[in-house]
């Protein structure tokens, strides 16, 4: 379990953030947590890629600018129309830079509120839903040593991404015919 950061503006935190931005850009990922670069501190970074926003349908689409979040806290928001919080979860495909070449279907809460500090020590508070909520939950899990397969309900959906892209291109071929 990663430790809170006492001073977001400390020079070594600035260096860590710069290194992580490089790592994330190299991997073309949606997010990264400090423990993934072997630094056990509570720092995550993420964004919602534009392609994701286009994929999600109308109302659900929500973009999120690139964000660095220090000492993040998540609160699950319950949709008043459901009795059980678990009913507020949605399944979605996730991959992780710590598990290269794999992807699986993971249930996540659809609506959350999160807060944390910016690298300047200012407070960020946001509501998030859809992929935005998913990426924040995924990255914050890393701070507690949780990887997405530990959240999966059905491990049989864990696949090699090479298999998934082959299945996808075969599907596409079928639909083109
Ligand atoms: Ni990850």
PDB file of N, CA and C in Angstrom, residues 4 18 26 43 62 73 107 110 116 127 134 139 143 151 154 171:
ATOM      1  N   UNK A   4       0.962   8.318   1.522  1.00  0.00           N
ATOM      2  CA  UNK A   4       0.573   9.668   1.095  1.00  0.00           C
ATOM      3  C   UNK A   4       1.807  10.542   0.852  1.00  0.00           C
ATOM      4  N   UNK A  18       7.416  14.083 -13.949  1.00  0.00           N
ATOM      5  CA  UNK A  18       7.998  14.205 -15.294  1.00  0.00           C
ATOM      6  C   UNK A  18       8.339  12.822 -15.856  1.00  0.00           C
ATOM      7  N   UNK A  26       5.061   7.057 -23.749  1.00  0.00           N
ATOM      8  CA  UNK A  26       5.689   5.950 -24.483  1.00  0.00           C
ATOM      9  C   UNK A  26       4.710   4.801 -24.672  1.00  0.00           C
ATOM     10  N   UNK A  43       0.174   8.771  -5.936  1.00  0.00           N
ATOM     11  CA  UNK A  43       0.124   9.708  -7.065  1.00  0.00           C
ATOM     12  C   UNK A  43      -0.342   8.946  -8.305  1.00  0.00           C
ATOM     13  N   UNK A  62     -17.927  11.645 -21.726  1.00  0.00           N
ATOM     14  CA  UNK A  62     -17.398  12.666 -20.832  1.00  0.00           C
ATOM     15  C   UNK A  62     -15.893  12.711 -21.045  1.00  0.00           C
ATOM     16  N   UNK A  73      -8.759  10.480  -3.270  1.00  0.00           N
ATOM     17  CA  UNK A  73      -9.799   9.763  -2.509  1.00  0.00           C
ATOM     18  C   UNK A  73     -11.013   9.643  -3.408  1.00  0.00           C
ATOM     19  N   UNK A 107     -15.871  -5.056 -13.833  1.00  0.00           N
ATOM     20  CA  UNK A 107     -16.974  -4.210 -13.381  1.00  0.00           C
ATOM     21  C   UNK A 107     -16.430  -3.029 -12.568  1.00  0.00           C
ATOM     22  N   UNK A 110     -20.181   3.193 -11.845  1.00  0.00           N
ATOM     23  CA  UNK A 110     -20.389   4.084 -12.980  1.00  0.00           C
ATOM     24  C   UNK A 110     -20.276   5.555 -12.612  1.00  0.00           C
ATOM     25  N   UNK A 116      -8.436  15.227  -4.682  1.00  0.00           N
ATOM     26  CA  UNK A 116      -7.012  15.054  -4.456  1.00  0.00           C
ATOM     27  C   UNK A 116      -6.337  16.388  -4.653  1.00  0.00           C
ATOM     28  N   UNK A 127     -16.844  15.169 -10.128  1.00  0.00           N
ATOM     29  CA  UNK A 127     -17.725  14.008 -10.329  1.00  0.00           C
ATOM     30  C   UNK A 127     -17.316  13.380 -11.643  1.00  0.00           C
ATOM     31  N   UNK A 134     -14.018   5.013 -14.586  1.00  0.00           N
ATOM     32  CA  UNK A 134     -13.306   3.733 -14.666  1.00  0.00           C
ATOM     33  C   UNK A 134     -11.789   3.937 -14.541  1.00  0.00           C
ATOM     34  N   UNK A 139      -6.644   3.381 -11.655  1.00  0.00           N
ATOM     35  CA  UNK A 139      -5.361   3.933 -11.218  1.00  0.00           C
ATOM     36  C   UNK A 139      -5.264   3.975  -9.696  1.00  0.00           C
ATOM     37  N   UNK A 143      -2.694   2.061  -6.033  1.00  0.00           N
ATOM     38  CA  UNK A 143      -2.123   2.622  -4.804  1.00  0.00           C
ATOM     39  C   UNK A 143      -2.326   1.680  -3.627  1.00  0.00           C
ATOM     40  N   UNK A 151     -10.346  -7.604  -9.652  1.00  0.00           N
ATOM     41  CA  UNK A 151     -11.699  -7.038  -9.652  1.00  0.00           C
ATOM     42  C   UNK A 151     -12.622  -7.749 -10.637  1.00  0.00           C
ATOM     43  N   UNK A 154     -15.314 -12.581 -13.919  1.00  0.00           N
ATOM     44  CA  UNK A 154     -15.174 -13.772 -14.748  1.00  0.00           C
ATOM     45  C   UNK A 154     -13.788 -13.769 -15.390  1.00  0.00           C
ATOM     46  N   UNK A 171     -14.226  -9.852 -37.222  1.00  0.00           N
ATOM     47  CA  UNK A 171     -15.596  -9.356 -37.135  1.00  0.00           C
ATOM     48  C   UNK A 171     -15.832  -8.278 -38.189  1.00  0.00           C
TER      49      UNK A 171
END
